[in-house]
mmCIF file of C-alpha atoms in Angstrom:
data_model
loop_
_atom_site.group_PDB
_atom_site.id
_atom_site.type_symbol
_atom_site.label_atom_id
_atom_site.label_comp_id
_atom_site.label_asym_id
_atom_site.label_seq_id
_atom_site.Cartn_x
_atom_site.Cartn_y
_atom_site.Cartn_z
ATOM 1 C CA MET A 1352 89.788 26.712 -167.086
ATOM 2 C CA LYS A 1353 92.006 26.338 -170.126
ATOM 3 C CA ASN A 1354 91.216 28.371 -173.208
ATOM 4 C CA ARG A 1355 92.381 29.020 -176.749
ATOM 5 C CA ILE A 1356 91.786 32.747 -176.953
ATOM 6 C CA LYS A 1357 95.405 33.408 -177.800
ATOM 7 C CA VAL A 1358 95.161 31.023 -180.760
ATOM 8 C CA PHE A 1359 91.965 32.623 -182.013
ATOM 9 C CA ARG A 1360 93.485 36.056 -181.553
ATOM 10 C CA ALA A 1361 96.460 35.060 -183.649
ATOM 11 C CA MET A 1362 94.177 33.606 -186.322
ATOM 12 C CA HIS A 1363 92.308 36.905 -186.547
ATOM 13 C CA ASP A 1364 95.490 38.955 -186.193
ATOM 14 C CA LEU A 1365 94.174 40.755 -183.132
ATOM 15 C CA THR A 1366 96.052 42.326 -180.255
ATOM 16 C CA GLN A 1367 94.832 41.949 -176.686
ATOM 17 C CA GLU A 1368 94.103 45.662 -176.679
ATOM 18 C CA ALA A 1369 91.931 45.459 -179.793
ATOM 19 C CA LEU A 1370 90.031 42.402 -178.561
ATOM 20 C CA ALA A 1371 89.524 44.006 -175.153
ATOM 21 C CA HIS A 1372 88.216 47.175 -176.786
ATOM 22 C CA ASP A 1373 85.756 45.257 -178.954
ATOM 23 C CA LEU A 1374 84.504 43.217 -176.000
ATOM 24 C CA GLY A 1375 84.274 46.214 -173.675
ATOM 25 C CA VAL A 1376 86.801 45.025 -171.107
ATOM 26 C CA THR A 1377 90.342 45.995 -170.188
ATOM 27 C CA ARG A 1378 93.464 44.491 -171.716
ATOM 28 C CA GLN A 1379 94.397 43.151 -168.277
ATOM 29 C CA THR A 1380 91.191 41.117 -168.269
ATOM 30 C CA ILE A 1381 92.000 39.501 -171.623
ATOM 31 C CA LEU A 1382 95.531 38.843 -170.413
ATOM 32 C CA ALA A 1383 94.256 37.316 -167.158
ATOM 33 C CA ILE A 1384 91.820 35.060 -169.048
ATOM 34 C CA GLU A 1385 94.527 33.901 -171.459
ATOM 35 C CA LYS A 1386 96.845 33.107 -168.570
ATOM 36 C CA GLY A 1387 94.083 31.180 -166.801
ATOM 37 C CA LYS A 1388 94.167 33.515 -163.802
ATOM 38 C CA TYR A 1389 90.599 34.634 -164.241
ATOM 39 C CA ASP A 1390 87.516 32.749 -165.423
ATOM 40 C CA PRO A 1391 85.240 35.095 -167.362
ATOM 41 C CA SER A 1392 81.564 35.476 -166.580
ATOM 42 C CA LEU A 1393 79.014 33.604 -168.671
ATOM 43 C CA ASP A 1394 78.144 36.857 -170.408
ATOM 44 C CA LEU A 1395 81.747 37.547 -171.429
ATOM 45 C CA THR A 1396 82.216 33.900 -172.413
ATOM 46 C CA PHE A 1397 79.317 34.148 -174.869
ATOM 47 C CA LYS A 1398 80.652 37.467 -176.176
ATOM 48 C CA ILE A 1399 84.077 35.968 -176.840
ATOM 49 C CA ALA A 1400 82.619 32.920 -178.594
ATOM 50 C CA ARG A 1401 80.297 35.011 -180.739
ATOM 51 C CA TYR A 1402 83.080 37.445 -181.529
ATOM 52 C CA PHE A 1403 85.151 34.655 -183.060
ATOM 53 C CA GLY A 1404 82.074 32.965 -184.551
ATOM 54 C CA VAL A 1405 82.583 29.644 -182.801
ATOM 55 C CA SER A 1406 80.924 27.698 -180.001
ATOM 56 C CA ILE A 1407 81.993 28.177 -176.405
ATOM 57 C CA ASP A 1408 83.580 24.763 -176.049
ATOM 58 C CA GLU A 1409 85.821 25.409 -179.039
ATOM 59 C CA ILE A 1410 87.468 28.182 -177.030
ATOM 60 C CA PHE A 1411 87.071 27.107 -173.431
ATOM 61 C CA ILE A 1412 87.933 23.668 -172.173
ATOM 62 C CA TYR A 1413 86.065 22.990 -168.960
ATOM 63 C CA GLY A 1414 87.887 21.185 -166.189
ATOM 64 C CA GLU A 1415 91.408 21.897 -167.352
ATOM 65 C CA THR A 1416 93.626 24.443 -165.722
ATOM 66 C CA ALA A 1417 95.889 26.634 -167.785
ATOM 67 C CA MET B 1092 96.350 59.517 -159.722
ATOM 68 C CA LYS B 1093 95.850 55.798 -159.333
ATOM 69 C CA GLN B 1094 92.821 54.433 -157.541
ATOM 70 C CA ASN B 1095 94.877 52.738 -154.843
ATOM 71 C CA THR B 1096 96.767 56.015 -154.255
ATOM 72 C CA PHE B 1097 93.414 57.693 -153.676
ATOM 73 C CA TYR B 1098 92.447 55.148 -151.014
ATOM 74 C CA ILE B 1099 95.803 55.586 -149.269
ATOM 75 C CA LEU B 1100 95.295 59.358 -149.372
ATOM 76 C CA ALA B 1101 91.808 58.877 -147.913
ATOM 77 C CA GLY B 1102 93.302 56.822 -145.077
ATOM 78 C CA ILE B 1103 95.940 59.461 -144.342
ATOM 79 C CA VAL B 1104 93.364 62.269 -144.404
ATOM 80 C CA GLY B 1105 91.153 60.224 -142.072
ATOM 81 C CA LEU B 1106 93.965 59.661 -139.574
ATOM 82 C CA ILE B 1107 94.825 63.380 -139.658
ATOM 83 C CA GLU B 1108 91.152 64.120 -138.979
ATOM 84 C CA VAL B 1109 91.272 61.823 -135.930
ATOM 85 C CA GLY B 1110 94.351 63.701 -134.695
ATOM 86 C CA LEU B 1111 92.634 67.040 -135.227
ATOM 87 C CA PHE B 1112 89.542 65.734 -133.476
ATOM 88 C CA TYR B 1113 91.728 64.862 -130.492
ATOM 89 C CA LEU B 1114 93.245 68.366 -130.519
ATOM 90 C CA SER B 1115 89.807 69.884 -130.935
ATOM 91 C CA VAL B 1116 88.643 68.106 -127.779
ATOM 92 C CA GLU B 1117 91.826 68.934 -125.876
ATOM 93 C CA TYR B 1118 91.602 72.639 -126.694
ATOM 94 C CA ARG B 1119 87.794 72.741 -126.492
ATOM 95 C CA ASN B 1120 87.719 74.218 -129.980
ATOM 96 C CA PRO B 1121 84.857 72.856 -132.107
ATOM 97 C CA MET B 1122 85.804 75.010 -135.091
ATOM 98 C CA LEU B 1123 89.042 73.067 -135.516
ATOM 99 C CA ILE B 1124 87.406 69.714 -136.310
ATOM 100 C CA THR B 1125 84.479 71.306 -138.130
ATOM 101 C CA GLY B 1126 86.775 73.219 -140.483
ATOM 102 C CA ALA B 1127 89.170 70.302 -140.844
ATOM 103 C CA PHE B 1128 86.352 67.931 -141.726
ATOM 104 C CA ILE B 1129 85.048 70.206 -144.483
ATOM 105 C CA ILE B 1130 88.566 70.731 -145.870
ATOM 106 C CA GLY B 1131 89.179 66.983 -145.740
ATOM 107 C CA VAL B 1132 85.991 66.215 -147.677
ATOM 108 C CA LEU B 1133 86.834 68.864 -150.296
ATOM 109 C CA LEU B 1134 90.369 67.505 -150.608
ATOM 110 C CA LEU B 1135 89.123 63.960 -151.153
ATOM 111 C CA TYR B 1136 86.512 65.169 -153.617
ATOM 112 C CA ALA B 1137 89.219 66.945 -155.639
ATOM 113 C CA ALA B 1138 91.504 63.896 -155.438
ATOM 114 C CA GLN B 1139 88.717 61.559 -156.503
ATOM 115 C CA ARG B 1140 88.223 63.567 -159.701
ATOM 116 C CA ARG B 1141 91.878 63.031 -160.589
ATOM 117 C CA ILE B 1142 91.722 59.235 -160.590
ATOM 118 C CA THR B 1143 92.942 58.118 -164.000
ATOM 119 C CA ASP B 1144 92.826 54.322 -163.885
ATOM 120 C CA ARG B 1145 89.161 53.891 -163.111
ATOM 121 C CA GLN B 1146 88.512 50.539 -164.790
ATOM 122 C CA VAL B 1147 84.979 49.308 -164.988
ATOM 123 C CA ASP B 1148 84.848 45.753 -166.201
ATOM 124 C CA GLU B 1149 83.855 42.490 -164.591
ATOM 125 C CA ARG B 1150 87.346 41.565 -163.397
ATOM 126 C CA ALA B 1151 87.889 44.986 -161.813
ATOM 127 C CA ALA B 1152 84.441 44.709 -160.206
ATOM 128 C CA LEU B 1153 85.320 41.276 -158.815
ATOM 129 C CA ILE B 1154 88.579 42.605 -157.338
ATOM 130 C CA THR B 1155 86.726 45.519 -155.727
ATOM 131 C CA GLN B 1156 84.037 43.204 -154.380
ATOM 132 C CA LYS B 1157 86.455 40.641 -152.950
ATOM 133 C CA ALA B 1158 88.674 43.289 -151.378
ATOM 134 C CA GLY B 1159 85.631 45.051 -149.920
ATOM 135 C CA VAL B 1160 84.118 41.914 -148.394
ATOM 136 C CA THR B 1161 87.436 40.752 -146.914
ATOM 137 C CA THR B 1162 88.169 44.193 -145.476
ATOM 138 C CA PHE B 1163 84.674 44.337 -144.003
ATOM 139 C CA THR B 1164 85.124 40.920 -142.397
ATOM 140 C CA VAL B 1165 88.414 41.943 -140.785
ATOM 141 C CA PHE B 1166 86.952 45.296 -139.794
ATOM 142 C CA TRP B 1167 83.943 43.638 -138.167
ATOM 143 C CA VAL B 1168 86.118 41.366 -136.021
ATOM 144 C CA VAL B 1169 88.548 44.118 -134.992
ATOM 145 C CA PHE B 1170 85.808 46.671 -134.380
ATOM 146 C CA PHE B 1171 83.735 44.198 -132.367
ATOM 147 C CA ALA B 1172 86.746 43.281 -130.218
ATOM 148 C CA THR B 1173 87.463 46.957 -129.582
ATOM 149 C CA SER B 1174 83.809 47.600 -128.830
ATOM 150 C CA LEU B 1175 83.809 44.773 -126.279
ATOM 151 C CA GLY B 1176 86.719 46.453 -124.543
ATOM 152 C CA SER B 1177 84.993 49.814 -124.583
ATOM 153 C CA ALA B 1178 81.813 48.260 -123.185
ATOM 154 C CA VAL B 1179 83.772 46.757 -120.287
ATOM 155 C CA MET B 1180 85.329 50.175 -119.656
ATOM 156 C CA GLY B 1181 82.021 51.989 -119.841
ATOM 157 C CA LEU B 1182 79.995 49.556 -117.749
ATOM 158 C CA GLY B 1183 82.735 49.262 -115.163
ATOM 159 C CA ALA B 1184 83.208 53.012 -114.801
ATOM 160 C CA PRO B 1185 82.500 54.359 -111.302
ATOM 161 C CA GLY B 1186 79.267 56.257 -111.282
ATOM 162 C CA PHE B 1187 77.654 54.022 -113.843
ATOM 163 C CA PRO B 1188 74.355 52.808 -112.346
ATOM 164 C CA HIS B 1189 75.188 49.101 -112.547
ATOM 165 C CA SER B 1190 78.896 49.247 -111.860
ATOM 166 C CA SER B 1191 80.431 47.295 -109.044
ATOM 167 C CA PRO B 1192 83.927 47.608 -107.605
ATOM 168 C CA PRO B 1193 86.554 45.298 -109.072
ATOM 169 C CA PRO B 1194 87.402 42.274 -106.936
ATOM 170 C CA LYS B 1195 90.180 42.840 -104.443
ATOM 171 C CA GLY B 1196 93.433 41.287 -105.559
ATOM 172 C CA GLY B 1197 91.844 40.156 -108.829
ATOM 173 C CA PRO B 1198 92.796 41.117 -112.335
ATOM 174 C CA GLY B 1199 90.464 44.137 -112.385
ATOM 175 C CA VAL B 1200 93.330 46.629 -112.583
ATOM 176 C CA LEU B 1201 91.843 48.343 -115.620
ATOM 177 C CA ASN B 1202 89.233 50.032 -113.520
ATOM 178 C CA VAL B 1203 91.179 52.038 -110.964
ATOM 179 C CA SER B 1204 89.092 55.091 -110.225
ATOM 180 C CA LEU B 1205 89.964 58.421 -108.697
ATOM 181 C CA ASN B 1206 87.676 57.804 -105.762
ATOM 182 C CA SER B 1207 89.041 54.372 -104.898
ATOM 183 C CA PRO B 1208 90.799 53.929 -101.598
ATOM 184 C CA ASP B 1209 94.073 53.425 -103.531
ATOM 185 C CA ALA B 1210 93.908 56.907 -104.951
ATOM 186 C CA GLY B 1211 95.015 58.429 -101.689
ATOM 187 C CA PRO B 1212 93.639 61.274 -99.651
ATOM 188 C CA GLY B 1213 92.744 64.664 -101.001
ATOM 189 C CA ILE B 1214 91.494 63.514 -104.380
ATOM 190 C CA PRO B 1215 87.909 64.605 -104.922
ATOM 191 C CA ASP B 1216 85.099 62.177 -105.512
ATOM 192 C CA ALA B 1217 84.204 61.367 -109.114
ATOM 193 C CA GLY B 1218 80.718 62.645 -108.566
ATOM 194 C CA ALA B 1219 82.052 66.061 -107.616
ATOM 195 C CA GLY B 1220 82.587 67.269 -111.158
ATOM 196 C CA VAL B 1221 85.863 65.502 -111.881
ATOM 197 C CA PRO B 1222 85.642 63.131 -114.854
ATOM 198 C CA ASN B 1223 86.313 59.605 -113.689
ATOM 199 C CA ASP B 1224 89.047 57.393 -115.076
ATOM 200 C CA GLY B 1225 86.776 54.814 -116.680
ATOM 201 C CA LEU B 1226 84.869 57.371 -118.696
ATOM 202 C CA ILE B 1227 88.081 59.059 -119.842
ATOM 203 C CA ARG B 1228 89.345 55.703 -121.063
ATOM 204 C CA LEU B 1229 86.016 55.121 -122.763
ATOM 205 C CA GLY B 1230 86.646 58.322 -124.701
ATOM 206 C CA TYR B 1231 90.071 57.065 -125.741
ATOM 207 C CA PHE B 1232 88.435 53.924 -127.078
ATOM 208 C CA GLY B 1233 86.456 56.225 -129.338
ATOM 209 C CA TYR B 1234 89.721 57.555 -130.752
ATOM 210 C CA ILE B 1235 90.974 54.016 -131.280
ATOM 211 C CA GLN B 1236 87.786 53.074 -133.091
ATOM 212 C CA LEU B 1237 87.997 56.130 -135.331
ATOM 213 C CA ALA B 1238 91.643 55.385 -136.119
ATOM 214 C CA LEU B 1239 90.767 51.746 -136.871
ATOM 215 C CA LEU B 1240 88.068 52.893 -139.249
ATOM 216 C CA PHE B 1241 90.563 54.894 -141.286
ATOM 217 C CA LEU B 1242 93.329 52.295 -141.021
ATOM 218 C CA MET B 1243 90.966 49.988 -142.889
ATOM 219 C CA PHE B 1244 91.615 52.072 -146.009
ATOM 220 C CA PHE B 1245 95.197 50.795 -145.962
ATOM 221 C CA LEU B 1246 93.996 47.240 -145.416
ATOM 222 C CA TYR B 1247 91.559 47.680 -148.311
ATOM 223 C CA VAL B 1248 94.388 48.777 -150.608
ATOM 224 C CA GLY B 1249 96.398 45.764 -149.450
ATOM 225 C CA PHE B 1250 93.544 43.411 -150.313
ATOM 226 C CA ARG B 1251 93.005 45.154 -153.654
ATOM 227 C CA ILE B 1252 96.642 44.526 -154.529
ATOM 228 C CA TYR B 1253 96.378 40.924 -153.313
ATOM 229 C CA TYR B 1254 93.272 40.147 -155.391
ATOM 230 C CA ALA B 1255 94.547 42.064 -158.424
ATOM 231 C CA ARG B 1256 97.658 39.878 -158.327
ATOM 232 C CA LYS B 1257 95.549 36.753 -157.815
ATOM 233 C CA TYR B 1258 93.421 37.588 -160.852
ATOM 234 C CA GLY B 1259 96.294 38.219 -163.205
ATOM 235 C CA GLU B 1260 97.381 41.813 -162.721
ATOM 236 C CA TRP B 1261 101.061 42.436 -163.470
ATOM 237 C CA GLU B 1262 101.377 39.228 -165.460
ATOM 238 C CA THR B 1263 103.930 39.592 -168.220
ATOM 239 C CA ASP B 1264 102.998 38.988 -171.835
ATOM 240 C CA GLU B 1265 104.161 39.723 -175.322
ATOM 241 C CA GLU B 1266 102.249 42.993 -175.602
ATOM 242 C CA GLN B 1267 103.847 44.706 -172.634
ATOM 243 C CA ASP B 1268 106.374 47.518 -173.198
#
C-alpha cells in the first residue's frame, strides 16, 4: 500500500524518530511503512491520520504498491 | 545483548545440556545434569536481563509471531518424523510384547538384536539383564529429539532475520548514520 507519510513528515518538519516516539512505535516501523515494506494495523493507521489531522485516504492509497 | 544473540545463546546452552545429559547417563551421575540444568537456567535468566533491543511494537510483534509459527511448523514436521522412527525402533525392539522378528532377507536391518541367530554364540539373551539393541537405539532417538528441540532456536533466529528483512529491517534511509 502506497502512502504519503514522508511528505506529511516533511510538511510538519518531523524526523522518523520523533514521529515514531509520538506514535509509540519504533523508528524501523515508520521506515518500513514509508518504504511500503509493512502495512500498519488499522489502529496505527488511524493514529497516523489523526496525528497529521487528515483522513486516512489522504495518507494511504489503497491498492497501490510503493 | 541483542535479542537474536540471546536466542542463539539459548540454543548453544541447550545443546550443551544435551551433551551433559548424555555424559550424565554414561557415567550414571544424576548430579551432573541436575547441576548443569540449574546453572543453564540461571545463565539464561541473567542473559535475558541483558537484552537491550527489546522492541515492543506491532511490527516487532508480527515478526515474532511469524517466526514462531514457521519454526513451530518446521519443528512439528521434523519432530513427528523423528518420533515415527523412534516408534518403529521401540515397537520393533526384541522383548516388546507385540514385536515380531524382521523378515528374512528383507530391509529390516535396523532391528538386529543381540539374541538373534546372527549375533553368534555366547552372547546372552536380551531377557537376561543385557539391554537390547532396539531399546538402546530408542534412547539415542531421545538424544536426537532433545538436540532437535534446541536446534530450533537457531532456526527461529533464522526466521526472525528473514521476516525482519521482509518487513523492512535494515532498509537504508536518510536518517541513518
